[in-house]
Amino acid sequence: MRTLRIATRKSPLALWQTEHVAARLRAAHPGLEVALVPMSTRGDQVLDRSLADLGGKGLFLKELEIAMQRGEADCAVHSLKDVPMELEPGFALGAILARADHADAFVSNAHEHLRSLPPGARVGTSSLRRQAQVRALRPDLQLLDLRGNVNTRLAKLDGGEYDAIILACAGLARLGFESRIRARLDAPQWLPAPAQGAIAIEVRDGDDATLALCAALDDPRTRTCAMAERAMNRALHGSCHVPVAALARLEGVQLQLDGLVGSASDGRIVRAHGEGSADAPGALGEQVAQALLAAGAGAMLPPPAP
C-alpha cells in the first residue's frame, strides 16, 4: 500500500494532533505507511504581532497547502478552529475527527476562576473572542497579548508575566497539561471558537485516493455541529478580526446552535440561539447569524473584505 505524507506545523500540539491522526489512519488501514512532513508557517514564526494584524489564522495553513500543491504532501492536519471559513480553491476537508473538549480553560497559579481575580489582574490572550467575553464579565481586568505555542504560553504564566491566561481545554489535555486547568469556561455564559476542539484533515480536491483513506476517520456528529458553527461564522464574515463564538449541540435529529458576537474594546455582547434539523446545519448557522445581526451585531463587525 502507498505511503501517505501528512504536512503539519512543528508546534508540540500540531505534532501531537498529526501523530494522533497518523495512528488512527494506520489502525483503519492496516499496512498503510504514514510519514509526517513537519513545516514552519508564518503564523508560527512571527510572534510579536497579533494574528489579526498579520492577516488571520490562515497563516497557519498556507505553507502546508503549498506543500500539497507541489506534491510534497498528500494532506495536512489542522485544528479546525484555525481553518478559514472558505478554503483556498482546490482544497477540501477530507475528514473531521470526533470533537474533544470544546471549552476554554482558565489557567492560573494563584487564582481559582476568572471571577476570583483581583481588580487589575493581568490576563493573557490574543483572541479577540476571548477578550470580548473577559471584558463582558470583568471589565476591571488588564488584557495583554499572548502568542506562542501552548508550552511557551504556560512558561510565560509561570514566569510571572500574567496572573492568568486563557487557553483551549483540548490543547492542554492533548499535551498532558490537563492538571493546569483551574476552571472550564463553558456555555451558556461563555462560548468557544467555532469548531474548537475538532481536528480536520485537509486534502486536495479531486484526490480520491487520499479522500477515501481519510474518510474512515470522519465523525458525522462532529461534522454536523462544525458545519453549523462555521456557517454562522461565514455569514458574519468571521475571522480573527471578529470576536465571534459559536457552539452547536446535536440531540437526536435536532440541532441547537448558540452564537455570540462581542466587542473586545468595551465588552458589549450580542447573543442568539436557534434550533433546526441536523440535515441542514448550514441553514441553521445562517439563521443564527441573521438573528445576531438583527440584534445589533453588525455594529461590532468590520466591513467585509472586498
PDB file of C-alpha atoms in Angstrom:
ATOM      1  CA  MET A   1       0.000   0.000   0.000  1.00  0.00           C
ATOM      2  CA  ARG A   2       1.124   3.602  -0.645  1.00  0.00           C
ATOM      3  CA  THR A   3       2.807   5.929   1.814  1.00  0.00           C
ATOM      4  CA  LEU A   4       0.597   8.792   2.947  1.00  0.00           C
ATOM      5  CA  ARG A   5       2.519  12.013   3.662  1.00  0.00           C
ATOM      6  CA  ILE A   6       0.922  14.429   6.134  1.00  0.00           C
ATOM      7  CA  ALA A   7       2.019  18.068   6.291  1.00  0.00           C
ATOM      8  CA  THR A   8       1.974  19.555   9.785  1.00  0.00           C
ATOM      9  CA  ARG A   9       3.154  22.544  11.734  1.00  0.00           C
ATOM     10  CA  LYS A  10       6.099  21.945  14.071  1.00  0.00           C
ATOM     11  CA  SER A  11       4.495  23.057  17.327  1.00  0.00           C
ATOM     12  CA  PRO A  12       4.144  20.348  20.008  1.00  0.00           C
ATOM     13  CA  LEU A  13       0.339  20.467  19.779  1.00  0.00           C
ATOM     14  CA  ALA A  14       0.300  20.280  15.973  1.00  0.00           C
ATOM     15  CA  LEU A  15       2.705  17.330  16.047  1.00  0.00           C
ATOM     16  CA  TRP A  16       0.595  15.570  18.698  1.00  0.00           C
ATOM     17  CA  GLN A  17      -2.537  16.029  16.605  1.00  0.00           C
ATOM     18  CA  THR A  18      -0.818  14.789  13.460  1.00  0.00           C
ATOM     19  CA  GLU A  19       0.649  11.751  15.225  1.00  0.00           C
ATOM     20  CA  HIS A  20      -2.842  11.031  16.541  1.00  0.00           C
ATOM     21  CA  VAL A  21      -4.282  11.197  13.024  1.00  0.00           C
ATOM     22  CA  ALA A  22      -1.433   9.028  11.701  1.00  0.00           C
ATOM     23  CA  ALA A  23      -2.097   6.372  14.345  1.00  0.00           C
ATOM     24  CA  ARG A  24      -5.823   6.403  13.563  1.00  0.00           C
ATOM     25  CA  LEU A  25      -5.112   6.034   9.834  1.00  0.00           C
ATOM     26  CA  ARG A  26      -2.725   3.117  10.393  1.00  0.00           C
ATOM     27  CA  ALA A  27      -5.359   1.403  12.554  1.00  0.00           C
ATOM     28  CA  ALA A  28      -8.075   1.975   9.955  1.00  0.00           C
ATOM     29  CA  HIS A  29      -5.896   0.816   7.062  1.00  0.00           C
ATOM     30  CA  PRO A  30      -3.535  -1.999   8.123  1.00  0.00           C
ATOM     31  CA  GLY A  31      -0.346  -1.885   6.088  1.00  0.00           C
ATOM     32  CA  LEU A  32      -0.600   1.820   5.288  1.00  0.00           C
ATOM     33  CA  GLU A  33       2.655   3.727   5.738  1.00  0.00           C
ATOM     34  CA  VAL A  34       2.219   7.236   7.135  1.00  0.00           C
ATOM     35  CA  ALA A  35       5.001   9.833   7.177  1.00  0.00           C
ATOM     36  CA  LEU A  36       4.933  13.285   8.763  1.00  0.00           C
ATOM     37  CA  VAL A  37       6.174  16.347   6.856  1.00  0.00           C
ATOM     38  CA  PRO A  38       6.793  18.990   9.580  1.00  0.00           C
ATOM     39  CA  MET A  39       6.841  22.602   8.372  1.00  0.00           C
ATOM     40  CA  SER A  40       7.140  26.078   9.857  1.00  0.00           C
ATOM     41  CA  THR A  41       4.420  28.576   8.926  1.00  0.00           C
ATOM     42  CA  ARG A  42       4.428  32.362   9.047  1.00  0.00           C
ATOM     43  CA  GLY A  43       1.872  32.207  11.843  1.00  0.00           C
ATOM     44  CA  ASP A  44       4.408  30.261  13.919  1.00  0.00           C
ATOM     45  CA  GLN A  45       7.370  32.455  13.020  1.00  0.00           C
ATOM     46  CA  VAL A  46       6.007  35.946  13.772  1.00  0.00           C
ATOM     47  CA  LEU A  47       5.119  36.078  17.465  1.00  0.00           C
ATOM     48  CA  ASP A  48       5.444  39.795  18.221  1.00  0.00           C
ATOM     49  CA  ARG A  49       2.225  40.772  16.420  1.00  0.00           C
ATOM     50  CA  SER A  50      -1.364  39.593  16.801  1.00  0.00           C
ATOM     51  CA  LEU A  51      -2.838  37.186  14.283  1.00  0.00           C
ATOM     52  CA  ALA A  52      -5.412  39.814  13.351  1.00  0.00           C
ATOM     53  CA  ASP A  53      -2.594  42.227  12.450  1.00  0.00           C
ATOM     54  CA  LEU A  54      -0.766  39.551  10.464  1.00  0.00           C
ATOM     55  CA  GLY A  55      -3.775  38.651   8.357  1.00  0.00           C
ATOM     56  CA  GLY A  56      -5.570  35.892  10.240  1.00  0.00           C
ATOM     57  CA  LYS A  57      -5.299  32.236  11.156  1.00  0.00           C
ATOM     58  CA  GLY A  58      -4.980  31.254   7.506  1.00  0.00           C
ATOM     59  CA  LEU A  59      -1.269  31.959   8.016  1.00  0.00           C
ATOM     60  CA  PHE A  60      -1.097  28.560   9.725  1.00  0.00           C
ATOM     61  CA  LEU A  61      -2.278  26.825   6.540  1.00  0.00           C
ATOM     62  CA  LYS A  62      -0.593  28.484   3.577  1.00  0.00           C
ATOM     63  CA  GLU A  63       2.771  26.708   3.621  1.00  0.00           C
ATOM     64  CA  LEU A  64       1.063  23.353   4.178  1.00  0.00           C
ATOM     65  CA  GLU A  65      -1.225  23.929   1.201  1.00  0.00           C
ATOM     66  CA  ILE A  66       1.747  24.880  -0.973  1.00  0.00           C
ATOM     67  CA  ALA A  67       3.430  21.592   0.024  1.00  0.00           C
ATOM     68  CA  MET A  68       0.338  19.706  -1.156  1.00  0.00           C
ATOM     69  CA  GLN A  69       0.230  21.645  -4.416  1.00  0.00           C
ATOM     70  CA  ARG A  70       3.884  20.816  -5.061  1.00  0.00           C
ATOM     71  CA  GLY A  71       3.285  17.127  -4.416  1.00  0.00           C
ATOM     72  CA  GLU A  72       5.434  17.145  -1.264  1.00  0.00           C
ATOM     73  CA  ALA A  73       2.493  16.085   0.939  1.00  0.00           C
ATOM     74  CA  ASP A  74      -0.832  14.341   0.370  1.00  0.00           C
ATOM     75  CA  CYS A  75      -2.833  16.001   3.130  1.00  0.00           C
ATOM     76  CA  ALA A  76      -2.486  18.309   6.130  1.00  0.00           C
ATOM     77  CA  VAL A  77      -3.763  18.208   9.701  1.00  0.00           C
ATOM     78  CA  HIS A  78      -5.183  21.321  11.377  1.00  0.00           C
ATOM     79  CA  SER A  79      -7.119  22.434  14.409  1.00  0.00           C
ATOM     80  CA  LEU A  80     -10.432  23.097  12.671  1.00  0.00           C
ATOM     81  CA  LYS A  81     -10.892  26.373  14.557  1.00  0.00           C
ATOM     82  CA  ASP A  82      -7.796  27.673  12.698  1.00  0.00           C
ATOM     83  CA  VAL A  83      -9.156  26.793   9.248  1.00  0.00           C
ATOM     84  CA  PRO A  84     -10.645  29.789   7.362  1.00  0.00           C
ATOM     85  CA  MET A  85     -14.362  29.623   6.604  1.00  0.00           C
ATOM     86  CA  GLU A  86     -13.588  29.474   2.880  1.00  0.00           C
ATOM     87  CA  LEU A  87     -10.802  27.111   1.831  1.00  0.00           C
ATOM     88  CA  GLU A  88      -8.491  28.050  -0.999  1.00  0.00           C
ATOM     89  CA  PRO A  89      -9.715  26.721  -4.365  1.00  0.00           C
ATOM     90  CA  GLY A  90      -8.568  23.151  -4.951  1.00  0.00           C
ATOM     91  CA  PHE A  91      -8.792  22.013  -1.326  1.00  0.00           C
ATOM     92  CA  ALA A  92     -11.414  20.203   0.754  1.00  0.00           C
ATOM     93  CA  LEU A  93     -11.906  18.907   4.289  1.00  0.00           C
ATOM     94  CA  GLY A  94     -11.445  15.179   3.869  1.00  0.00           C
ATOM     95  CA  ALA A  95     -12.286  14.330   7.470  1.00  0.00           C
ATOM     96  CA  ILE A  96     -13.333  15.974  10.715  1.00  0.00           C
ATOM     97  CA  LEU A  97     -12.485  13.797  13.690  1.00  0.00           C
ATOM     98  CA  ALA A  98     -14.659  13.385  16.778  1.00  0.00           C
ATOM     99  CA  ARG A  99     -14.501  16.563  18.813  1.00  0.00           C
ATOM    100  CA  ALA A 100     -12.609  16.717  22.091  1.00  0.00           C
ATOM    101  CA  ASP A 101     -13.487  19.179  24.880  1.00  0.00           C
ATOM    102  CA  HIS A 102     -14.839  22.329  23.211  1.00  0.00           C
ATOM    103  CA  ALA A 103     -14.438  24.642  26.213  1.00  0.00           C
ATOM    104  CA  ASP A 104     -11.856  27.287  27.050  1.00  0.00           C
ATOM    105  CA  ALA A 105      -9.656  26.870  30.115  1.00  0.00           C
ATOM    106  CA  PHE A 106      -8.886  29.396  32.838  1.00  0.00           C
ATOM    107  CA  VAL A 107      -5.281  28.766  33.847  1.00  0.00           C
ATOM    108  CA  SER A 108      -3.661  30.431  36.854  1.00  0.00           C
ATOM    109  CA  ASN A 109      -1.154  29.529  39.539  1.00  0.00           C
ATOM    110  CA  ALA A 110      -2.806  31.562  42.290  1.00  0.00           C
ATOM    111  CA  HIS A 111      -6.474  32.008  41.418  1.00  0.00           C
ATOM    112  CA  GLU A 112      -9.342  29.565  41.030  1.00  0.00           C
ATOM    113  CA  HIS A 113     -11.543  31.333  38.487  1.00  0.00           C
ATOM    114  CA  LEU A 114     -11.909  34.425  36.339  1.00  0.00           C
ATOM    115  CA  ARG A 115     -14.374  35.838  38.866  1.00  0.00           C
ATOM    116  CA  SER A 116     -11.879  35.436  41.744  1.00  0.00           C
ATOM    117  CA  LEU A 117      -9.092  37.503  40.134  1.00  0.00           C
ATOM    118  CA  PRO A 118      -8.331  40.739  41.969  1.00  0.00           C
ATOM    119  CA  PRO A 119      -9.140  44.053  40.227  1.00  0.00           C
ATOM    120  CA  GLY A 120      -6.482  44.989  37.681  1.00  0.00           C
ATOM    121  CA  ALA A 121      -5.130  41.441  37.356  1.00  0.00           C
ATOM    122  CA  ARG A 122      -3.256  40.686  34.117  1.00  0.00           C
ATOM    123  CA  VAL A 123      -4.958  38.177  31.820  1.00  0.00           C
ATOM    124  CA  GLY A 124      -3.143  36.892  28.746  1.00  0.00           C
ATOM    125  CA  THR A 125      -4.954  36.130  25.486  1.00  0.00           C
ATOM    126  CA  SER A 126      -4.585  37.393  21.931  1.00  0.00           C
ATOM    127  CA  SER A 127      -8.009  36.076  20.893  1.00  0.00           C
ATOM    128  CA  LEU A 128     -10.500  38.892  20.291  1.00  0.00           C
ATOM    129  CA  ARG A 129     -13.293  36.417  21.075  1.00  0.00           C
ATOM    130  CA  ARG A 130     -11.816  35.666  24.493  1.00  0.00           C
ATOM    131  CA  GLN A 131     -11.027  39.329  25.125  1.00  0.00           C
ATOM    132  CA  ALA A 132     -14.636  40.337  24.424  1.00  0.00           C
ATOM    133  CA  GLN A 133     -16.010  37.753  26.849  1.00  0.00           C
ATOM    134  CA  VAL A 134     -13.487  38.640  29.563  1.00  0.00           C
ATOM    135  CA  ARG A 135     -14.392  42.332  29.217  1.00  0.00           C
ATOM    136  CA  ALA A 136     -18.094  41.491  29.449  1.00  0.00           C
ATOM    137  CA  LEU A 137     -17.580  39.577  32.701  1.00  0.00           C
ATOM    138  CA  ARG A 138     -14.683  41.528  34.254  1.00  0.00           C
ATOM    139  CA  PRO A 139     -14.159  44.987  32.723  1.00  0.00           C
ATOM    140  CA  ASP A 140     -11.696  45.819  35.521  1.00  0.00           C
ATOM    141  CA  LEU A 141      -9.023  43.354  34.333  1.00  0.00           C
ATOM    142  CA  GLN A 142      -5.948  44.114  32.212  1.00  0.00           C
ATOM    143  CA  LEU A 143      -5.922  42.217  28.907  1.00  0.00           C
ATOM    144  CA  LEU A 144      -2.452  41.512  27.499  1.00  0.00           C
ATOM    145  CA  ASP A 145      -1.421  39.846  24.241  1.00  0.00           C
ATOM    146  CA  LEU A 146      -0.251  36.242  24.464  1.00  0.00           C
ATOM    147  CA  ARG A 147       1.267  34.449  21.456  1.00  0.00           C
ATOM    148  CA  GLY A 148       3.335  31.291  21.038  1.00  0.00           C
ATOM    149  CA  ASN A 149       2.636  27.589  21.402  1.00  0.00           C
ATOM    150  CA  VAL A 150       0.988  26.086  24.486  1.00  0.00           C
ATOM    151  CA  ASN A 151       4.300  25.351  26.222  1.00  0.00           C
ATOM    152  CA  THR A 152       5.521  28.907  25.617  1.00  0.00           C
ATOM    153  CA  ARG A 153       2.310  30.420  26.950  1.00  0.00           C
ATOM    154  CA  LEU A 154       2.429  28.327  30.115  1.00  0.00           C
ATOM    155  CA  ALA A 155       6.086  29.294  30.619  1.00  0.00           C
ATOM    156  CA  LYS A 156       5.159  32.989  30.379  1.00  0.00           C
ATOM    157  CA  LEU A 157       2.461  32.481  33.020  1.00  0.00           C
ATOM    158  CA  ASP A 158       4.897  30.626  35.263  1.00  0.00           C
ATOM    159  CA  GLY A 159       7.451  33.393  34.720  1.00  0.00           C
ATOM    160  CA  GLY A 160       5.075  35.927  36.267  1.00  0.00           C
ATOM    161  CA  GLU A 161       4.143  37.866  33.129  1.00  0.00           C
ATOM    162  CA  TYR A 162       0.445  37.196  33.726  1.00  0.00           C
ATOM    163  CA  ASP A 163      -1.844  36.448  36.659  1.00  0.00           C
ATOM    164  CA  ALA A 164      -3.924  34.140  34.449  1.00  0.00           C
ATOM    165  CA  ILE A 165      -4.156  33.029  30.842  1.00  0.00           C
ATOM    166  CA  ILE A 166      -6.941  31.505  28.755  1.00  0.00           C
ATOM    167  CA  LEU A 167      -6.260  28.513  26.527  1.00  0.00           C
ATOM    168  CA  ALA A 168      -8.297  25.719  24.943  1.00  0.00           C
ATOM    169  CA  CYS A 169      -9.037  22.742  27.203  1.00  0.00           C
ATOM    170  CA  ALA A 170      -8.475  20.328  24.311  1.00  0.00           C
ATOM    171  CA  GLY A 171      -4.941  21.546  23.607  1.00  0.00           C
ATOM    172  CA  LEU A 172      -3.941  21.341  27.259  1.00  0.00           C
ATOM    173  CA  ALA A 173      -5.359  17.830  27.616  1.00  0.00           C
ATOM    174  CA  ARG A 174      -3.675  16.595  24.431  1.00  0.00           C
ATOM    175  CA  LEU A 175      -0.272  17.733  25.687  1.00  0.00           C
ATOM    176  CA  GLY A 176      -0.704  16.281  29.169  1.00  0.00           C
ATOM    177  CA  PHE A 177      -1.369  19.622  30.883  1.00  0.00           C
ATOM    178  CA  GLU A 178      -4.945  18.909  31.946  1.00  0.00           C
ATOM    179  CA  SER A 179      -3.948  19.454  35.587  1.00  0.00           C
ATOM    180  CA  ARG A 180      -3.191  23.101  34.767  1.00  0.00           C
ATOM    181  CA  ILE A 181      -6.889  23.790  34.108  1.00  0.00           C
ATOM    182  CA  ARG A 182      -8.271  25.681  37.113  1.00  0.00           C
ATOM    183  CA  ALA A 183     -11.751  26.136  35.621  1.00  0.00           C
ATOM    184  CA  ARG A 184     -13.610  25.363  32.410  1.00  0.00           C
ATOM    185  CA  LEU A 185     -15.186  28.406  30.772  1.00  0.00           C
ATOM    186  CA  ASP A 186     -18.271  26.925  29.168  1.00  0.00           C
ATOM    187  CA  ALA A 187     -21.728  27.518  27.744  1.00  0.00           C
ATOM    188  CA  PRO A 188     -24.124  29.127  28.140  1.00  0.00           C
ATOM    189  CA  GLN A 189     -22.261  32.082  29.668  1.00  0.00           C
ATOM    190  CA  TRP A 190     -19.004  31.525  27.740  1.00  0.00           C
ATOM    191  CA  LEU A 191     -18.810  30.232  24.155  1.00  0.00           C
ATOM    192  CA  PRO A 192     -15.821  28.743  22.295  1.00  0.00           C
ATOM    193  CA  ALA A 193     -14.463  29.460  18.847  1.00  0.00           C
ATOM    194  CA  PRO A 194     -16.430  27.806  16.042  1.00  0.00           C
ATOM    195  CA  ALA A 195     -15.299  24.147  15.771  1.00  0.00           C
ATOM    196  CA  GLN A 196     -12.931  24.428  18.753  1.00  0.00           C
ATOM    197  CA  GLY A 197     -11.712  21.003  19.903  1.00  0.00           C
ATOM    198  CA  ALA A 198     -12.049  19.348  16.483  1.00  0.00           C
ATOM    199  CA  ILE A 199      -9.170  18.161  14.283  1.00  0.00           C
ATOM    200  CA  ALA A 200      -9.537  18.334  10.498  1.00  0.00           C
ATOM    201  CA  ILE A 201      -7.664  16.732   7.605  1.00  0.00           C
ATOM    202  CA  GLU A 202      -7.308  18.945   4.536  1.00  0.00           C
ATOM    203  CA  VAL A 203      -6.798  17.258   1.173  1.00  0.00           C
ATOM    204  CA  ARG A 204      -6.536  18.263  -2.465  1.00  0.00           C
ATOM    205  CA  ASP A 205      -9.965  18.393  -4.050  1.00  0.00           C
ATOM    206  CA  GLY A 206     -10.173  15.532  -6.532  1.00  0.00           C
ATOM    207  CA  ASP A 207      -7.533  13.360  -4.844  1.00  0.00           C
ATOM    208  CA  ASP A 208      -9.958  10.477  -4.481  1.00  0.00           C
ATOM    209  CA  ALA A 209      -7.383   8.019  -3.119  1.00  0.00           C
ATOM    210  CA  THR A 210      -6.430  10.276  -0.198  1.00  0.00           C
ATOM    211  CA  LEU A 211     -10.058  11.267   0.363  1.00  0.00           C
ATOM    212  CA  ALA A 212     -11.016   7.597   0.651  1.00  0.00           C
ATOM    213  CA  LEU A 213      -8.279   6.950   3.229  1.00  0.00           C
ATOM    214  CA  CYS A 214      -9.200   9.965   5.350  1.00  0.00           C
ATOM    215  CA  ALA A 215     -12.953   9.381   5.179  1.00  0.00           C
ATOM    216  CA  ALA A 216     -12.590   6.464   7.601  1.00  0.00           C
ATOM    217  CA  LEU A 217     -11.806   8.983  10.378  1.00  0.00           C
ATOM    218  CA  ASP A 218     -14.737  11.327   9.733  1.00  0.00           C
ATOM    219  CA  ASP A 219     -17.191  11.753  12.610  1.00  0.00           C
ATOM    220  CA  PRO A 220     -20.649  12.696  11.245  1.00  0.00           C
ATOM    221  CA  ARG A 221     -21.896  14.238  14.507  1.00  0.00           C
ATOM    222  CA  THR A 222     -18.878  16.497  14.840  1.00  0.00           C
ATOM    223  CA  ARG A 223     -19.033  17.450  11.156  1.00  0.00           C
ATOM    224  CA  THR A 224     -22.702  18.421  11.502  1.00  0.00           C
ATOM    225  CA  CYS A 225     -22.039  20.647  14.533  1.00  0.00           C
ATOM    226  CA  ALA A 226     -18.931  22.159  12.982  1.00  0.00           C
ATOM    227  CA  MET A 227     -20.781  22.912   9.733  1.00  0.00           C
ATOM    228  CA  ALA A 228     -23.450  24.854  11.648  1.00  0.00           C
ATOM    229  CA  GLU A 229     -20.875  26.833  13.637  1.00  0.00           C
ATOM    230  CA  ARG A 230     -18.741  27.574  10.587  1.00  0.00           C
ATOM    231  CA  ALA A 231     -21.787  28.552   8.503  1.00  0.00           C
ATOM    232  CA  MET A 232     -22.741  31.101  11.156  1.00  0.00           C
ATOM    233  CA  ASN A 233     -19.202  32.441  11.208  1.00  0.00           C
ATOM    234  CA  ARG A 234     -19.078  32.574   7.400  1.00  0.00           C
ATOM    235  CA  ALA A 235     -22.334  34.533   7.225  1.00  0.00           C
ATOM    236  CA  LEU A 236     -20.834  37.063   9.654  1.00  0.00           C
ATOM    237  CA  HIS A 237     -17.590  37.226   7.619  1.00  0.00           C
ATOM    238  CA  GLY A 238     -15.859  35.903  10.732  1.00  0.00           C
ATOM    239  CA  SER A 239     -12.093  35.731  11.104  1.00  0.00           C
ATOM    240  CA  CYS A 240      -9.539  36.583  13.761  1.00  0.00           C
ATOM    241  CA  HIS A 241     -10.537  40.211  13.194  1.00  0.00           C
ATOM    242  CA  VAL A 242     -14.032  39.452  14.513  1.00  0.00           C
ATOM    243  CA  PRO A 243     -14.926  38.295  18.061  1.00  0.00           C
ATOM    244  CA  VAL A 244     -17.343  35.518  17.048  1.00  0.00           C
ATOM    245  CA  ALA A 245     -18.163  32.453  19.158  1.00  0.00           C
ATOM    246  CA  ALA A 246     -20.455  29.504  18.495  1.00  0.00           C
ATOM    247  CA  LEU A 247     -21.422  26.139  19.926  1.00  0.00           C
ATOM    248  CA  ALA A 248     -23.747  23.594  18.316  1.00  0.00           C
ATOM    249  CA  ARG A 249     -25.238  20.567  20.053  1.00  0.00           C
ATOM    250  CA  LEU A 250     -26.888  17.617  18.365  1.00  0.00           C
ATOM    251  CA  GLU A 251     -29.745  15.885  20.170  1.00  0.00           C
ATOM    252  CA  GLY A 252     -31.202  13.133  18.037  1.00  0.00           C
ATOM    253  CA  VAL A 253     -32.203  14.768  14.754  1.00  0.00           C
ATOM    254  CA  GLN A 254     -32.462  18.205  16.372  1.00  0.00           C
ATOM    255  CA  LEU A 255     -29.547  20.633  16.146  1.00  0.00           C
ATOM    256  CA  GLN A 256     -29.181  23.571  18.532  1.00  0.00           C
ATOM    257  CA  LEU A 257     -26.804  26.482  17.961  1.00  0.00           C
ATOM    258  CA  ASP A 258     -25.762  29.297  20.283  1.00  0.00           C
ATOM    259  CA  GLY A 259     -23.916  32.220  18.734  1.00  0.00           C
ATOM    260  CA  LEU A 260     -22.213  35.312  20.060  1.00  0.00           C
ATOM    261  CA  VAL A 261     -20.626  38.458  18.679  1.00  0.00           C
ATOM    262  CA  GLY A 262     -18.710  40.724  21.029  1.00  0.00           C
ATOM    263  CA  SER A 263     -16.586  43.829  21.249  1.00  0.00           C
ATOM    264  CA  ALA A 264     -13.032  43.341  22.507  1.00  0.00           C
ATOM    265  CA  SER A 265     -12.787  47.056  23.264  1.00  0.00           C
ATOM    266  CA  ASP A 266     -15.759  47.536  25.574  1.00  0.00           C
ATOM    267  CA  GLY A 267     -17.229  44.088  26.297  1.00  0.00           C
ATOM    268  CA  ARG A 268     -20.582  44.547  24.561  1.00  0.00           C
ATOM    269  CA  ILE A 269     -22.086  41.131  23.766  1.00  0.00           C
ATOM    270  CA  VAL A 270     -24.901  40.097  21.422  1.00  0.00           C
ATOM    271  CA  ARG A 271     -26.252  36.545  21.645  1.00  0.00           C
ATOM    272  CA  ALA A 272     -28.652  34.423  19.617  1.00  0.00           C
ATOM    273  CA  HIS A 273     -29.981  30.878  19.752  1.00  0.00           C
ATOM    274  CA  GLY A 274     -31.532  28.729  17.057  1.00  0.00           C
ATOM    275  CA  GLU A 275     -32.803  25.203  16.518  1.00  0.00           C
ATOM    276  CA  GLY A 276     -33.189  23.235  13.314  1.00  0.00           C
ATOM    277  CA  SER A 277     -32.804  19.934  11.567  1.00  0.00           C
ATOM    278  CA  ALA A 278     -29.488  18.081  11.693  1.00  0.00           C
ATOM    279  CA  ASP A 279     -29.908  17.616   7.950  1.00  0.00           C
ATOM    280  CA  ALA A 280     -29.476  21.354   7.339  1.00  0.00           C
ATOM    281  CA  PRO A 281     -26.655  22.650   9.576  1.00  0.00           C
ATOM    282  CA  GLY A 282     -25.714  25.375   7.108  1.00  0.00           C
ATOM    283  CA  ALA A 283     -29.212  26.808   7.135  1.00  0.00           C
ATOM    284  CA  LEU A 284     -29.233  26.892  10.941  1.00  0.00           C
ATOM    285  CA  GLY A 285     -25.886  28.672  11.001  1.00  0.00           C
ATOM    286  CA  GLU A 286     -27.177  31.341   8.627  1.00  0.00           C
ATOM    287  CA  GLN A 287     -30.387  31.673  10.660  1.00  0.00           C
ATOM    288  CA  VAL A 288     -28.475  32.365  13.875  1.00  0.00           C
ATOM    289  CA  ALA A 289     -26.158  34.784  12.053  1.00  0.00           C
ATOM    290  CA  GLN A 290     -29.192  36.738  10.841  1.00  0.00           C
ATOM    291  CA  ALA A 291     -30.604  36.778  14.388  1.00  0.00           C
ATOM    292  CA  LEU A 292     -27.304  38.187  15.670  1.00  0.00           C
ATOM    293  CA  LEU A 293     -27.337  40.891  13.012  1.00  0.00           C
ATOM    294  CA  ALA A 294     -30.951  41.746  13.834  1.00  0.00           C
ATOM    295  CA  ALA A 295     -29.931  42.117  17.491  1.00  0.00           C
ATOM    296  CA  GLY A 296     -27.253  44.666  16.609  1.00  0.00           C
ATOM    297  CA  ALA A 297     -24.145  42.573  15.983  1.00  0.00           C
ATOM    298  CA  GLY A 298     -23.436  44.465  12.775  1.00  0.00           C
ATOM    299  CA  ALA A 299     -22.213  47.462  14.777  1.00  0.00           C
ATOM    300  CA  MET A 300     -19.388  45.290  16.174  1.00  0.00           C
ATOM    301  CA  LEU A 301     -18.377  43.722  12.885  1.00  0.00           C
ATOM    302  CA  PRO A 302     -15.870  45.284  10.488  1.00  0.00           C
ATOM    303  CA  PRO A 303     -16.980  45.685   6.871  1.00  0.00           C
ATOM    304  CA  PRO A 304     -16.357  42.531   4.788  1.00  0.00           C
ATOM    305  CA  ALA A 305     -13.122  42.441   2.814  1.00  0.00           C
ATOM    306  CA  PRO A 306     -13.569  43.481  -0.837  1.00  0.00           C
TER     307      PRO A 306
END
